[in-house]
Coordinates of C-alpha atoms in Angstrom, one line a residue:
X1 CA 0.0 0.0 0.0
X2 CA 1.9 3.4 -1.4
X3 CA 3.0 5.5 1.9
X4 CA 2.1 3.1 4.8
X5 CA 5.5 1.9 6.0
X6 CA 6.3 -2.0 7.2
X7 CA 8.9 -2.9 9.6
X8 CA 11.3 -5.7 8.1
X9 CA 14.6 -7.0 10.0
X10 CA 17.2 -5.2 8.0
X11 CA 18.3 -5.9 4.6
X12 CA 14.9 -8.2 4.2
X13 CA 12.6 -5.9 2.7
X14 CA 11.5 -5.1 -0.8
X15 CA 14.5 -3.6 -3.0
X16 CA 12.8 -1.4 -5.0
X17 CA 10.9 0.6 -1.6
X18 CA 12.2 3.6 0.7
X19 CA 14.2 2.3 3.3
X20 CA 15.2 4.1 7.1
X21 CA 16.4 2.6 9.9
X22 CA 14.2 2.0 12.8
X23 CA 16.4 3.4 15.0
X24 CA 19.4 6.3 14.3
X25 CA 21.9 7.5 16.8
X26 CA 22.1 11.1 17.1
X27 CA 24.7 12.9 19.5
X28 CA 25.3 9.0 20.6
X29 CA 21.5 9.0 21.8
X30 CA 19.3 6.7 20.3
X31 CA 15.9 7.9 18.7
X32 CA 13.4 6.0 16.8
X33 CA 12.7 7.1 13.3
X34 CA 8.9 6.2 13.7
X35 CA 7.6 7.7 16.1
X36 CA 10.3 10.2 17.5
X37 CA 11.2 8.3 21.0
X38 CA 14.3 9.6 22.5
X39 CA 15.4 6.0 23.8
X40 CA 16.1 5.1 27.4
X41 CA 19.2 3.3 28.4
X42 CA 17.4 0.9 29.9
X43 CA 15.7 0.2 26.6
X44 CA 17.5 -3.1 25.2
X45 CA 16.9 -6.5 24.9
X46 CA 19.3 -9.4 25.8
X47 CA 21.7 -8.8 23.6
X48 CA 21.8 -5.2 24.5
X49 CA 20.0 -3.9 21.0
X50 CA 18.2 -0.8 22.2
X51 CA 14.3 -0.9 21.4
X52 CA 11.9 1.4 21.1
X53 CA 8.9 1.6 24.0
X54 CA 6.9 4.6 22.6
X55 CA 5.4 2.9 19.6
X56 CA 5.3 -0.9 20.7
X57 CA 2.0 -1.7 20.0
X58 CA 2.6 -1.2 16.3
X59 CA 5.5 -4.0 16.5
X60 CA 9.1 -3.8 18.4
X61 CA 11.2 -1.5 16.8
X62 CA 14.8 -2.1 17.2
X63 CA 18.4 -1.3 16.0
X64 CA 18.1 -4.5 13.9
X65 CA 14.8 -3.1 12.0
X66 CA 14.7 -0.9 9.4
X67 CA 11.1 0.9 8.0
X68 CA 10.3 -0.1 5.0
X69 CA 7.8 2.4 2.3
X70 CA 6.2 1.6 -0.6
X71 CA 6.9 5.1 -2.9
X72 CA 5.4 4.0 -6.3
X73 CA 3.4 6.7 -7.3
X74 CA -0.2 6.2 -7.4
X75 CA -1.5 6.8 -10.6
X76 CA -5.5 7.3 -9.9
X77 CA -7.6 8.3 -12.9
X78 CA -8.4 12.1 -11.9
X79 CA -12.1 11.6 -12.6
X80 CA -14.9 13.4 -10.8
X81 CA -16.2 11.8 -7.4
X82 CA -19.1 13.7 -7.1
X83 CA -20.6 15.3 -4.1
X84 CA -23.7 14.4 -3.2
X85 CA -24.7 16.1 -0.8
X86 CA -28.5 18.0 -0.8
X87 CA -27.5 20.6 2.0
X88 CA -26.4 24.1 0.9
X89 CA -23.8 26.2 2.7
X90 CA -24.3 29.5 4.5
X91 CA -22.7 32.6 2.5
X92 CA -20.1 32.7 5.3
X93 CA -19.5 29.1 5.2
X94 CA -18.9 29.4 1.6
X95 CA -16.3 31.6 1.7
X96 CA -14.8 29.3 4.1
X97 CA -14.8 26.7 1.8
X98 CA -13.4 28.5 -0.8
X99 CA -10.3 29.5 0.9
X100 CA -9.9 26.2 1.8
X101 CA -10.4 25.0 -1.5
X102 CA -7.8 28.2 -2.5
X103 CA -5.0 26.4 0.2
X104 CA -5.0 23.2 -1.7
X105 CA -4.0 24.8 -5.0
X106 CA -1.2 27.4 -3.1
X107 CA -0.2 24.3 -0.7
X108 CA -0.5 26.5 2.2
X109 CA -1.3 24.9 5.3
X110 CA -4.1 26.6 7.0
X111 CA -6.1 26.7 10.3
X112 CA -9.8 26.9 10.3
X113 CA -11.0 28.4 13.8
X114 CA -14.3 27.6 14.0
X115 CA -16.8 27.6 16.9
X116 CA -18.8 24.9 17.5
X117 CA -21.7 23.6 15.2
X118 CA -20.4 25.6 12.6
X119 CA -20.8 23.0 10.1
X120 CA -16.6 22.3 9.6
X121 CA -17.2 18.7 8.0
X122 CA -19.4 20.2 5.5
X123 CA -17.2 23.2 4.4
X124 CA -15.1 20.3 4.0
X125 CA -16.7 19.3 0.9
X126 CA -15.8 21.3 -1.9
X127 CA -11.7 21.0 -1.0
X128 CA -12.2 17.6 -0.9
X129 CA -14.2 17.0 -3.9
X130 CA -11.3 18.9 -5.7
X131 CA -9.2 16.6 -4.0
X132 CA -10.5 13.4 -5.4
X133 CA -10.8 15.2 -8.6
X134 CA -6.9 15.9 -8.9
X135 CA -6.3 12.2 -7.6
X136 CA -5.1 13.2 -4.7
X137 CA -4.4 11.0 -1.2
X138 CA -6.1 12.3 1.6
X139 CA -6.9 11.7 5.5
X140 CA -9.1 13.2 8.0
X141 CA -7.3 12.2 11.0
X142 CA -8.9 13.1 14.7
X143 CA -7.7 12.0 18.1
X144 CA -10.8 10.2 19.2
X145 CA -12.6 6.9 18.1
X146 CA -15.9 8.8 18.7
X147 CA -15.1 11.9 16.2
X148 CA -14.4 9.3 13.8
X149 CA -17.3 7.0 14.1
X150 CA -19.6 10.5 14.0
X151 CA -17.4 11.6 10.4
X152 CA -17.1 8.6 8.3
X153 CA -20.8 8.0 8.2
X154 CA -21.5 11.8 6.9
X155 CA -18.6 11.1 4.1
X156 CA -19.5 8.4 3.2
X157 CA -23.2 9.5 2.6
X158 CA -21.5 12.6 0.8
X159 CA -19.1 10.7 -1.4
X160 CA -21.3 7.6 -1.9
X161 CA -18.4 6.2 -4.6
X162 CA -15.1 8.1 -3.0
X163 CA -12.5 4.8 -1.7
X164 CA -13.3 5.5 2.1
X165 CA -11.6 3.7 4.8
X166 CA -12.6 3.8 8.2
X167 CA -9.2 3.1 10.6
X168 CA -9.1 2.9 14.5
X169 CA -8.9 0.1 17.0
X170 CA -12.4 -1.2 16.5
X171 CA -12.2 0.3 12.5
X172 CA -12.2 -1.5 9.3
X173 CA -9.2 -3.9 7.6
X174 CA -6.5 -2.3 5.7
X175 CA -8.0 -2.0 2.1
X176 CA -7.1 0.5 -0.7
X177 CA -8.6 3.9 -0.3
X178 CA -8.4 7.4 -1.3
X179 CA -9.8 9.4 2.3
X180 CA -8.4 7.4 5.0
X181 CA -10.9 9.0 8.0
X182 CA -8.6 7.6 11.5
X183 CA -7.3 8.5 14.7
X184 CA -4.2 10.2 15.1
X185 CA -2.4 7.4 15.8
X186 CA -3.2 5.8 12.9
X187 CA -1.1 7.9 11.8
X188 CA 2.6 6.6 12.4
X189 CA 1.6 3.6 9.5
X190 CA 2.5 6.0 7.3
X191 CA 5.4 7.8 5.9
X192 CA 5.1 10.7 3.2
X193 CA 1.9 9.1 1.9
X194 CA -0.8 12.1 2.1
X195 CA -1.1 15.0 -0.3
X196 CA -3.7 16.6 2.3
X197 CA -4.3 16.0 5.9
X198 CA -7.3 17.0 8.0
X199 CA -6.6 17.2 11.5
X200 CA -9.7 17.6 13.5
X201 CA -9.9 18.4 17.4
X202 CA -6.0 18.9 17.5
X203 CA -6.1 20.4 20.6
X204 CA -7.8 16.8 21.9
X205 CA -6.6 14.6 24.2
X206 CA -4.3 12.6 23.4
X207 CA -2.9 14.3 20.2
X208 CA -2.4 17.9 22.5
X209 CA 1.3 17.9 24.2
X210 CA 1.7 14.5 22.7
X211 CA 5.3 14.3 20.6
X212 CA 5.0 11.0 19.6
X213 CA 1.8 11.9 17.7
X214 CA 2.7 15.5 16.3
X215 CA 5.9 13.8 15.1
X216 CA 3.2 11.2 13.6
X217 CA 1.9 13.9 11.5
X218 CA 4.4 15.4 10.3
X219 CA 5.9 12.6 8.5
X220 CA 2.6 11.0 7.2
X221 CA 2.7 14.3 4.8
X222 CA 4.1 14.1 1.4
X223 CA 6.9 17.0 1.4
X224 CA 4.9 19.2 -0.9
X225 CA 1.6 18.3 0.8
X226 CA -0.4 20.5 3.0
X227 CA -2.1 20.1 6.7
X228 CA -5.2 21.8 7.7
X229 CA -6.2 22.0 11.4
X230 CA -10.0 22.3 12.4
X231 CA -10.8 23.2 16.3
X232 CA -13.3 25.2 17.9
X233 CA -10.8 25.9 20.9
X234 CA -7.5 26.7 18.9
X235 CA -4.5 26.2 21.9
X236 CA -2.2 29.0 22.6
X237 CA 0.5 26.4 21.3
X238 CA -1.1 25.9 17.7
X239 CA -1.6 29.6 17.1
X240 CA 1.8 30.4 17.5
X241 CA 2.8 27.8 15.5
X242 CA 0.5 29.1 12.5
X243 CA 2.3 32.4 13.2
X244 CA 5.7 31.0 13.1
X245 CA 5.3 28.8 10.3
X246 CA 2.8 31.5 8.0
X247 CA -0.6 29.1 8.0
X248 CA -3.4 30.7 6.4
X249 CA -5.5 31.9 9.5
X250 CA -9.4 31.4 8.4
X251 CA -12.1 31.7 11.3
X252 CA -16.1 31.3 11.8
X253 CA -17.7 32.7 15.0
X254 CA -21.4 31.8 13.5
X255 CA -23.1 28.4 13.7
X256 CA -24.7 27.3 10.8
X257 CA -28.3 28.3 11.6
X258 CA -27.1 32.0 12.9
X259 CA -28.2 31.0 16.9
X260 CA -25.9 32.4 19.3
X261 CA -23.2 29.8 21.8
X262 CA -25.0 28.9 24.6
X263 CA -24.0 30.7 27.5
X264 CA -23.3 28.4 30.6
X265 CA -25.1 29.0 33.9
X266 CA -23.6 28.7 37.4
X267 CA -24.9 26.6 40.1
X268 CA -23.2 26.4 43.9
X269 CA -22.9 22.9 44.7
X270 CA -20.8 22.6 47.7
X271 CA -18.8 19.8 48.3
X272 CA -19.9 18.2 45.2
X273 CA -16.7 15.4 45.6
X274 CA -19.0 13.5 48.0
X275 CA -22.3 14.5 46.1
X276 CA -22.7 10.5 45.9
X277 CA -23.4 9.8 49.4
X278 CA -25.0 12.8 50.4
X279 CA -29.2 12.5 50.4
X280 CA -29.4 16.3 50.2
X281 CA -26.8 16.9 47.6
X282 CA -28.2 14.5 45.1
X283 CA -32.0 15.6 45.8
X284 CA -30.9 19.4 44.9
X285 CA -29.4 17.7 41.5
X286 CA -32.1 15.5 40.6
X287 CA -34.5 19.1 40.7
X288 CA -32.0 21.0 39.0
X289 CA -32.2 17.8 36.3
X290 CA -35.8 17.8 36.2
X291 CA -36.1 21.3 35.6
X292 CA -34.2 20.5 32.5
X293 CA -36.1 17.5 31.7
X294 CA -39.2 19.6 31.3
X295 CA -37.7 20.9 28.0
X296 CA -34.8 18.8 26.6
X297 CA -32.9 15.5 27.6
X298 CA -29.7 15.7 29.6
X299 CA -25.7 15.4 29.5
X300 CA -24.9 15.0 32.8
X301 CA -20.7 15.3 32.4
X302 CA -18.6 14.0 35.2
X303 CA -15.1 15.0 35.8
X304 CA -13.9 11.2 36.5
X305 CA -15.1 7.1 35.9
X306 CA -15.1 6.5 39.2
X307 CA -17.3 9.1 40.3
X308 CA -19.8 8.5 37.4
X309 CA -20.5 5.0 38.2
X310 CA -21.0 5.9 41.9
X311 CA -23.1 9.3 41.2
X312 CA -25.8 6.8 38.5
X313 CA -26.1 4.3 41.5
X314 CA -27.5 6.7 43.5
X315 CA -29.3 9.4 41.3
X316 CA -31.2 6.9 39.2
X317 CA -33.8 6.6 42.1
X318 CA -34.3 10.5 42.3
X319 CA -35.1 10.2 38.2
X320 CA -37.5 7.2 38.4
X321 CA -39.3 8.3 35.8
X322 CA -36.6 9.4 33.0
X323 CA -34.4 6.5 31.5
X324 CA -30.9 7.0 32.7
X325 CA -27.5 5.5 31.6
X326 CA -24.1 6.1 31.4
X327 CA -21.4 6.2 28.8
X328 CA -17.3 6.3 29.2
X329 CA -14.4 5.0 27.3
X330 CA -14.1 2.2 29.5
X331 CA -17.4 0.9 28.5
X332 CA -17.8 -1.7 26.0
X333 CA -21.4 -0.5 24.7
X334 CA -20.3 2.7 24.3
X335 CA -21.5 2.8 20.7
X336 CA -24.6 1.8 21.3
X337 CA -25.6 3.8 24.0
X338 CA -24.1 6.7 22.0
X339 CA -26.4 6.3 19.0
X340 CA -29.5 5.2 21.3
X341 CA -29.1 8.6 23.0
X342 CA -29.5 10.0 19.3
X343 CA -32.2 7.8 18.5
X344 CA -34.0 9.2 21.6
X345 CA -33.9 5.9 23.5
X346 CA -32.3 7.7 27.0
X347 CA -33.7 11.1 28.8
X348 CA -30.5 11.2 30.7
X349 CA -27.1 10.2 29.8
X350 CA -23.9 10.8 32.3
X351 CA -20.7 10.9 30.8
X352 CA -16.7 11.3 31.2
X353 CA -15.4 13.7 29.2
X354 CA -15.5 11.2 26.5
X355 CA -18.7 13.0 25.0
X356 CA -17.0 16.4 25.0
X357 CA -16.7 17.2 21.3
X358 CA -17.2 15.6 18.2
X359 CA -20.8 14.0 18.7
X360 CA -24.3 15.8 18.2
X361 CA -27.3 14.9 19.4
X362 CA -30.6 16.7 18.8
X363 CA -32.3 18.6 21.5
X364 CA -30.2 18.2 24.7
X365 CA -29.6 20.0 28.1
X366 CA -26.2 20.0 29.6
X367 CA -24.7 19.9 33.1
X368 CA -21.2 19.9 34.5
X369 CA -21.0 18.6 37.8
X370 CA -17.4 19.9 39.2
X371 CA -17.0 22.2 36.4
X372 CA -14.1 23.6 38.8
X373 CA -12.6 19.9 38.4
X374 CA -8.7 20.3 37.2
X375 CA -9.5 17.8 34.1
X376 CA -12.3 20.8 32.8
X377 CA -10.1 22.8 31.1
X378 CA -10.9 26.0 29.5
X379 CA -11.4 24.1 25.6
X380 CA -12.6 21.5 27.3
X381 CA -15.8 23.7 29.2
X382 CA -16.2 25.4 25.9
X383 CA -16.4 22.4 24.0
X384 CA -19.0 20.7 26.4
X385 CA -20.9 24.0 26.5
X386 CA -21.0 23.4 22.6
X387 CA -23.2 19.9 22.6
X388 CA -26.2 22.4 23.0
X389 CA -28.4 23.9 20.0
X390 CA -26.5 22.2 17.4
X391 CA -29.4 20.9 15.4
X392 CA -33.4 21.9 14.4
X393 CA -35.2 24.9 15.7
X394 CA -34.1 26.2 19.0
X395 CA -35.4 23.9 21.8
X396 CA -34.4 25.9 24.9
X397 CA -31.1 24.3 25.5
X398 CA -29.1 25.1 28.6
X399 CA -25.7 24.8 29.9
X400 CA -25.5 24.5 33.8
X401 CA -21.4 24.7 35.5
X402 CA -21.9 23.1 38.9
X403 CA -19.2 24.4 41.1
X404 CA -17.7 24.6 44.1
X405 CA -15.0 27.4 43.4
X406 CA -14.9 29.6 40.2
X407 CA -11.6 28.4 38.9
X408 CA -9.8 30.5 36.3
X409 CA -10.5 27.8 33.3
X410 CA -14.2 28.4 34.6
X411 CA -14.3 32.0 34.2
X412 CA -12.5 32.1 31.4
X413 CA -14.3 29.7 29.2
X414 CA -17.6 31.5 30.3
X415 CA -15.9 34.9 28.8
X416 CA -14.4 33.2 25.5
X417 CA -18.1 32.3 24.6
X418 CA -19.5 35.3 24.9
X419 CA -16.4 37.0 23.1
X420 CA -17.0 34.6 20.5
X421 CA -21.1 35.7 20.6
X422 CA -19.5 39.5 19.8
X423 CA -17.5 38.3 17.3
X424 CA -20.3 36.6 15.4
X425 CA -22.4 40.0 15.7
X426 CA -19.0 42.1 14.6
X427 CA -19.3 39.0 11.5
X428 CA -22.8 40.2 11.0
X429 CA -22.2 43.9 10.7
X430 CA -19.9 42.9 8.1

């Protein structure tokens, strides 16, 4: 398969492919070549080989390995793959997806700030419909499983004869494709194999402050390809890097049906740690969640596993009535659950943070019990705070940040949305 690379004991691989070692020495300290490791010297097997630890589910890489690339070009017929799609794009989110389209043709990277519900997989479209047109290898890579599983469907429906391949731990079997749509770590299979890659969320756990999958990225890109980075909560880190390295800045403070972020509410719950096992505690939730019953159904975001499984144990008898569950990556009917809550099956569904971006569901509430939690960052809150209004007429959404203290993240995500609900107006007076 052109650009995924194989890892062969040295000197046994295909003559005619690009060869590196798996593992260089530079300034005598070893690094792996696939995933960007800085080896420890207690890194070696028996016979004193150094290995590499970073990237060992993807097979031992050692001094005695080399990675091995299939560089044949891909001669693709550049024939239409039409786009299918029956929606139609706002005027803003046109223009959008024109520059885009405009940063393929330069090859100028680009990063598209754009707030949540904006519609970024659709302004997609065009840039990848010229994409396929010119032949071109693409993937849409995205740090979580979830993102993924919410994409590929909406591509697929777009591009019903595009060579789509779905990759990620529970994903599809290696097959030819065209748009790869796969985690970030999907990632370090390939080397120099991508004309354009989508990275979506790149400020998500685990591709933020993560080496090992930045260094991922930039090798999957061929060396005259491009990268474009989608995010609703753009990190200080990845603006200066568009500054530094002259990315095409293009932003979008309006959602697709011209509805204003929600702005998040704040409720006092004191000592809300041992909300569990406290009668009063939980009774003044299950109101505050019934309240929101009356109009929507209900997130209910916890800040740890732990303290989701103990918190449904005891509020499901305060909510009787509603049909409660829970979701978190540890839970192997995750997927299910996920696309019963869309297909209204649950009134109330708690979650980790593993809900926090990249799924929609119609007509939902949302709460954040600990909002003041350490693991609530500022993108994090705003991206939570963003599950709400994303689709239909305007149901009366809410956002609810149950605290005990007003942490800085807290405050500061609650000021970013209504700076973004300016911006939008400035947008409109434009």
């Amino acid at each position: 398969m052109q650009g995924k690379q194989e890892l062969y004991p040295k000197g046994t691989g295909p003559k005619d492919a690009h060869t590196r070692p798996g593992i260089v020495f530079s300034k005598g300290r070893p690094q792996c070549q696939r995933c960007g490791t800085w080896i420890a010297e207690n890194c070696r097997l028996e016979n004193g080989a150094y290995f590499c630890s970073g990237c060992l589910l993807l097979g031992r890489v050692t001094e005695f390995h080399e990675l091995v690339t299939d560089v044949t070009p891909i001669t693709r017929p550049k024939e239409a793959v039409p786009c299918v799609w029956s929606g139609t794009l706002t005027a803003k989110q046109a223009v959008v997806a024109t520059a885009l389209k405009e940063c393929l043709t330069k090859r100028q990277n680009a990063l598209l700030w754009a707030v949540t519900g904006s519609g970024k997989t659709e302004m997609l479209f065009p840039m990848l419909e010229q994409a396929f047109r010119e032949g071109l290898q693409v993937a849409y890579a995205t740090p979580r499983i979830d993102v993924c599983n919410e994409v590929y469907p909406r591509l697929r429906q777009a591009f019903p004869s595009g060579a789509i391949l779905l990759r990620h731990s529970q994903g599809e079997e290696w097959r030819d494709f065209q748009l790869l749509v796969a985690t970030t770590h999907q990632l370090l299979h390939f080397y120099r194999a991508f004309d354009l890659l989508i990275i979506d969320e790149s400020d998500a756990f685990p591709y933020v402050d993560n080496p090992v999958l930045h260094q991922a990225s930039r090798l999957a890109v061929k060396e005259q390809g491009i990268t474009v980075h989608l995010t609703a909560t753009p990190s200080q880190e990845l603006k200066q890097q568009r500054e530094k390295e002259n990315w095409r800045l293009l932003t979008l403070f309006q959602r697709y049906h011209k509805r204003p972020l929600v702005v998040p509410e704040l409720c006092f719950m004191e000592n809300w740690r041992k909300l569990p096992e406290k009668k009063r505690s939980l009774k003044k939730l299950a109101r505050l969640c019934e309240t929101l019953l009356k109009d929507n159904r209900l997130l209910l975001f916890c800040p740890q596993i732990d303290y989701l499984k103990r918190l449904e144990q005891t509020l499901q008898p305060y909510l009787a009535q509603w049909r409660v569950t829970s979701v978190s990556a540890r839970d192997e009917k995750r997927q299910e659950k996920i696309q019963g809550m869309r297909d209204g099956e649950w009134d109330v569904l708690l979650t980790s943070t593993v809900l926090e971006r990249g799924v929609t569901f119609a007509n939902v509430s949302v709460v954040i019990l600990g909002a003041d939690h350490e693991v609530f960052t500022k993108s994090v809150l705003i991206q939570i705070a963003g599950r709400v209004d994303r689709l239909g007429e305007y149901q009366h959404g809410r956002v609810v940040f149950c605290y005990q203290e007003q942490t800085y993240p807290l405050r500061q995500a609650i000021a970013e949305i209504k700076a973004i609900n300016r911006k939008r107006g400035q947008e409109d007076a434009l």
